[in-house]
Short mmCIF file of C-alpha atoms in Angstrom, two decimals:
data_model
loop_
_atom_site.label_atom_id
_atom_site.label_comp_id
_atom_site.label_asym_id
_atom_site.label_seq_id
_atom_site.Cartn_x
_atom_site.Cartn_y
_atom_site.Cartn_z
CA GLN A 19 17.08 115.14 -32.45
CA LEU A 20 19.90 115.49 -34.94
CA GLN A 21 21.06 112.22 -36.52
CA LEU A 22 23.92 111.56 -38.92
CA GLN A 23 24.48 108.63 -41.27
CA GLU A 24 27.61 107.95 -43.30
CA SER A 25 27.44 106.30 -46.70
CA GLY A 26 29.94 105.33 -49.36
CA PRO A 27 31.95 102.43 -50.71
CA GLY A 28 33.52 100.08 -48.23
CA LEU A 29 36.44 99.24 -50.50
CA VAL A 30 38.63 101.64 -52.45
CA LYS A 31 41.65 100.81 -54.58
CA PRO A 32 45.02 102.41 -53.88
CA SER A 33 45.57 105.73 -55.73
CA GLU A 34 41.83 106.23 -56.19
CA THR A 35 39.52 108.69 -54.43
CA LEU A 36 37.59 107.86 -51.28
CA SER A 37 34.21 109.61 -51.32
CA LEU A 38 31.86 109.61 -48.35
CA THR A 39 28.57 111.36 -47.70
CA CYS A 40 26.95 112.19 -44.39
CA THR A 41 23.17 112.57 -44.47
CA VAL A 42 21.73 114.80 -41.78
CA SER A 43 18.24 114.23 -40.41
CA GLY A 44 16.32 115.95 -37.64
CA GLY A 45 17.62 119.39 -38.52
CA SER A 46 18.90 121.66 -41.25
CA ILE A 47 22.53 121.53 -42.31
CA SER A 48 22.28 125.29 -42.83
CA ARG A 49 21.67 125.83 -39.11
CA SER A 50 23.50 128.89 -37.88
CA THR A 51 26.68 128.37 -35.80
CA TYR A 52 26.86 124.62 -36.57
CA TYR A 53 30.06 122.91 -37.60
CA TRP A 54 30.17 119.61 -39.52
CA GLY A 55 33.20 117.37 -39.59
CA TRP A 56 34.94 114.10 -40.37
CA ILE A 57 37.09 112.04 -37.99
CA ARG A 58 38.70 108.68 -38.70
CA GLN A 59 40.00 105.75 -36.68
CA PRO A 60 42.32 103.08 -38.15
CA PRO A 61 41.51 99.59 -36.89
CA GLY A 62 42.67 99.18 -33.30
CA LYS A 63 44.07 102.72 -33.15
CA GLY A 64 43.13 106.19 -31.95
CA LEU A 65 41.10 109.03 -33.40
CA GLU A 66 42.30 111.50 -36.03
CA TRP A 67 40.47 114.70 -36.95
CA ILE A 68 40.32 115.14 -40.73
CA ALA A 69 38.32 118.26 -41.60
CA THR A 70 35.51 120.58 -40.50
CA ILE A 71 33.17 122.86 -42.41
CA TYR A 72 31.16 125.72 -40.91
CA TYR A 73 27.51 126.21 -41.90
CA SER A 74 28.63 129.28 -43.88
CA GLY A 75 31.09 127.21 -45.93
CA SER A 76 34.38 128.01 -44.21
CA THR A 77 36.63 124.97 -44.17
CA TYR A 78 39.35 123.73 -41.83
CA TYR A 79 41.70 120.87 -42.66
CA ASN A 80 44.27 118.73 -40.87
CA PRO A 81 47.57 119.86 -42.44
CA SER A 82 48.73 116.25 -42.64
CA LEU A 83 45.87 115.51 -45.07
CA LYS A 84 45.09 118.93 -46.51
CA SER A 85 46.69 118.32 -49.91
CA ARG A 86 44.40 115.32 -50.50
CA VAL A 87 41.14 116.27 -48.75
CA THR A 88 38.04 118.27 -49.66
CA ILE A 89 35.00 118.75 -47.43
CA SER A 90 31.83 120.26 -48.84
CA ILE A 91 28.18 120.92 -48.03
CA ASP A 92 25.11 120.27 -50.21
CA THR A 93 22.29 122.21 -48.61
CA SER A 94 19.76 120.99 -51.17
CA LYS A 95 20.28 117.42 -50.00
CA ASN A 96 21.02 118.21 -46.34
CA GLN A 97 24.32 116.39 -46.72
CA PHE A 98 28.01 117.04 -46.39
CA SER A 99 30.79 115.09 -48.03
CA LEU A 100 34.42 114.07 -47.79
CA ASN A 101 36.75 113.36 -50.70
CA LEU A 102 40.18 111.89 -49.99
CA ARG A 103 42.36 111.57 -53.07
CA SER A 104 45.23 109.23 -53.87
CA VAL A 105 44.45 106.84 -51.04
CA ILE A 106 46.95 104.38 -49.63
CA ALA A 107 46.60 101.42 -47.27
CA ALA A 108 47.19 103.69 -44.27
CA ASP A 109 43.90 105.44 -45.08
CA THR A 110 42.03 102.28 -44.10
CA ALA A 111 39.86 103.30 -41.16
CA VAL A 112 36.40 103.75 -39.75
CA TYR A 113 35.27 107.18 -40.92
CA TYR A 114 32.87 109.12 -38.70
CA CYS A 115 30.88 112.20 -39.57
CA ALA A 116 29.96 114.48 -36.71
CA SER A 117 28.30 117.76 -35.84
CA SER A 118 28.46 120.45 -33.23
CA SER A 119 25.50 122.38 -31.89
CA GLY A 120 27.13 125.75 -31.61
CA GLY A 121 30.85 125.87 -30.98
CA ILE A 122 33.48 123.62 -32.49
CA THR A 123 33.04 120.52 -30.33
CA MET A 124 31.52 117.54 -32.15
CA LYS A 125 28.59 116.48 -30.01
CA VAL A 126 26.60 114.28 -32.39
CA TRP A 127 28.30 111.46 -34.27
CA GLY A 128 27.29 109.03 -36.98
CA GLN A 129 27.77 105.32 -36.40
CA GLY A 130 30.87 105.24 -38.59
CA THR A 131 31.68 103.40 -41.79
CA LEU A 132 34.69 101.17 -42.42
CA VAL A 133 36.62 101.96 -45.57
CA THR A 134 39.32 99.56 -46.65
CA VAL A 135 41.99 100.55 -49.15
CA SER A 136 43.10 97.48 -51.04
CA SER A 137 43.53 96.25 -54.58
CA ASP B 28 50.66 120.31 -33.77
CA ILE B 29 49.72 120.14 -30.10
CA GLN B 30 50.53 116.73 -28.65
CA MET B 31 48.09 115.29 -26.14
CA THR B 32 49.54 112.69 -23.78
CA GLN B 33 47.17 110.54 -21.76
CA SER B 34 48.13 108.48 -18.77
CA PRO B 35 47.80 105.63 -18.17
CA SER B 36 47.25 103.92 -21.52
CA SER B 37 45.27 101.22 -19.77
CA LEU B 38 43.99 100.46 -16.30
CA SER B 39 42.02 97.80 -14.49
CA GLU B 40 39.88 98.80 -11.54
CA SER B 41 37.12 97.32 -9.41
CA VAL B 42 33.48 98.32 -9.42
CA GLY B 43 33.02 101.20 -7.02
CA ASP B 44 36.62 102.41 -7.32
CA ARG B 45 37.59 105.97 -8.09
CA VAL B 46 39.27 106.22 -11.49
CA THR B 47 41.55 109.03 -12.60
CA ILE B 48 42.95 109.66 -16.07
CA THR B 49 45.32 112.50 -16.86
CA CYS B 50 45.85 114.36 -20.11
CA GLN B 51 48.77 116.69 -20.71
CA ALA B 52 48.99 119.12 -23.61
CA SER B 53 52.32 120.06 -25.18
CA GLN B 54 51.34 123.74 -24.92
CA ASP B 55 48.75 125.91 -23.22
CA ILE B 56 45.24 125.13 -24.46
CA THR B 57 43.42 127.17 -21.76
CA ASN B 58 40.30 125.07 -21.13
CA TYR B 59 39.62 123.95 -24.71
CA LEU B 60 39.53 120.26 -23.86
CA ASN B 61 36.97 117.54 -24.44
CA TRP B 62 36.65 114.05 -22.97
CA PHE B 63 35.07 111.29 -25.05
CA GLN B 64 34.01 107.75 -24.14
CA GLN B 65 34.17 105.05 -26.81
CA LYS B 66 32.73 101.59 -26.33
CA PRO B 67 33.79 98.74 -28.67
CA GLY B 68 32.27 99.05 -32.11
CA LYS B 69 30.58 102.35 -31.28
CA ALA B 70 31.16 105.98 -32.10
CA PRO B 71 32.77 108.21 -29.48
CA LYS B 72 30.40 109.92 -27.07
CA LEU B 73 31.12 113.39 -25.74
CA LEU B 74 31.10 113.39 -21.93
CA ILE B 75 32.78 116.67 -21.00
CA SER B 76 33.57 119.85 -22.92
CA ASP B 77 35.50 122.96 -21.93
CA ALA B 78 37.53 120.78 -19.52
CA SER B 79 34.79 120.54 -16.90
CA ASN B 80 31.38 121.04 -18.52
CA LEU B 81 29.40 117.81 -18.09
CA GLN B 82 27.12 117.16 -21.03
CA THR B 83 23.39 116.82 -20.53
CA GLY B 84 22.40 113.28 -19.59
CA VAL B 85 25.90 112.18 -18.57
CA PRO B 86 25.98 110.70 -15.04
CA SER B 87 27.39 112.94 -12.35
CA ARG B 88 30.02 110.35 -11.39
CA PHE B 89 31.98 111.67 -14.36
CA SER B 90 33.92 114.91 -13.92
CA GLY B 91 36.76 116.86 -15.44
CA SER B 92 39.13 119.54 -14.25
CA GLY B 93 42.24 121.43 -15.21
CA SER B 94 43.43 124.26 -17.40
CA GLY B 95 46.52 125.27 -19.29
CA THR B 96 48.40 122.06 -19.99
CA ASP B 97 47.25 119.62 -17.31
CA PHE B 98 43.83 118.02 -17.13
CA VAL B 99 42.18 115.28 -15.10
CA PHE B 100 39.18 113.07 -15.85
CA THR B 101 37.56 111.28 -12.91
CA ILE B 102 34.96 108.60 -12.43
CA SER B 103 33.98 108.81 -8.78
CA SER B 104 32.57 105.29 -8.50
CA LEU B 105 33.27 102.91 -11.37
CA GLN B 106 30.27 101.10 -12.81
CA PRO B 107 30.33 98.04 -15.11
CA GLU B 108 28.88 100.10 -17.98
CA ASP B 109 31.87 102.48 -17.82
CA ILE B 110 34.12 99.92 -19.50
CA ALA B 111 35.39 101.77 -22.55
CA THR B 112 38.31 103.67 -23.99
CA TYR B 113 38.49 107.32 -23.02
CA TYR B 114 40.04 110.05 -25.17
CA CYS B 115 40.91 113.66 -24.48
CA GLN B 116 40.88 116.15 -27.38
CA GLN B 117 42.12 119.72 -27.62
CA TYR B 118 40.36 122.30 -29.75
CA ASN B 119 42.46 125.34 -28.97
CA ASN B 120 44.57 125.07 -32.12
CA LEU B 121 44.26 123.45 -35.52
CA PRO B 122 44.65 120.57 -36.07
CA TYR B 123 42.36 119.37 -33.32
CA THR B 124 44.29 116.51 -31.76
CA PHE B 125 43.34 113.55 -29.57
CA GLY B 126 45.20 111.74 -26.87
CA GLN B 127 46.14 108.15 -27.60
CA GLY B 128 43.34 106.82 -25.41
CA THR B 129 43.02 105.08 -22.04
CA LYS B 130 41.45 101.63 -22.05
CA LEU B 131 39.51 101.00 -18.87
CA GLU B 132 38.75 97.47 -17.75
CA ILE B 133 37.06 95.91 -14.76
CA LYS B 134 39.29 93.99 -12.36
#
């Protein structure tokens, strides 16, 4: 049973970089046809897709964030990561990592981690 | 970007009622539509993919239909544990976009 767990700082200062890691257990991150992604949810608001990476390394970004976002995979650690640069208060949100099991739809989600951008 | 418009934004129904939520896409997305359920403080849970494909383990009272731009999500008989916010999501085009959500409450 695939399980995902987000980790990273809960507080980031404006203009700095938000870095989150998703640790995958119960399966290999190199699994063929799997996609891995990040979605966020500002407090009290709806869901926003941020980025997705294919097992092969192909990446897909939300154009509204593309200039500030990098998603990457570390197969040696069975993890994938999100970096969001030059953060502002509007980047405050619960960040979820998620995975598909073939196809693009995110079927397995982490529990989410709240990141607050504040000085 | 494809805009996903859900209706209503909130609703209050009684246990046993039939509940219907609609989702309209701003352009044709064929059947590339998911429905998620999110309970307070929890991650979203995928209920339906490809507009009508019920995920394994999801109760059969949940169903989805539609294609093109108009989609419907139905709970045939509302149960207390169905209290949640429901989101549609299209994955036909990047960026993958969500509806604004429908908050379902018990009357």
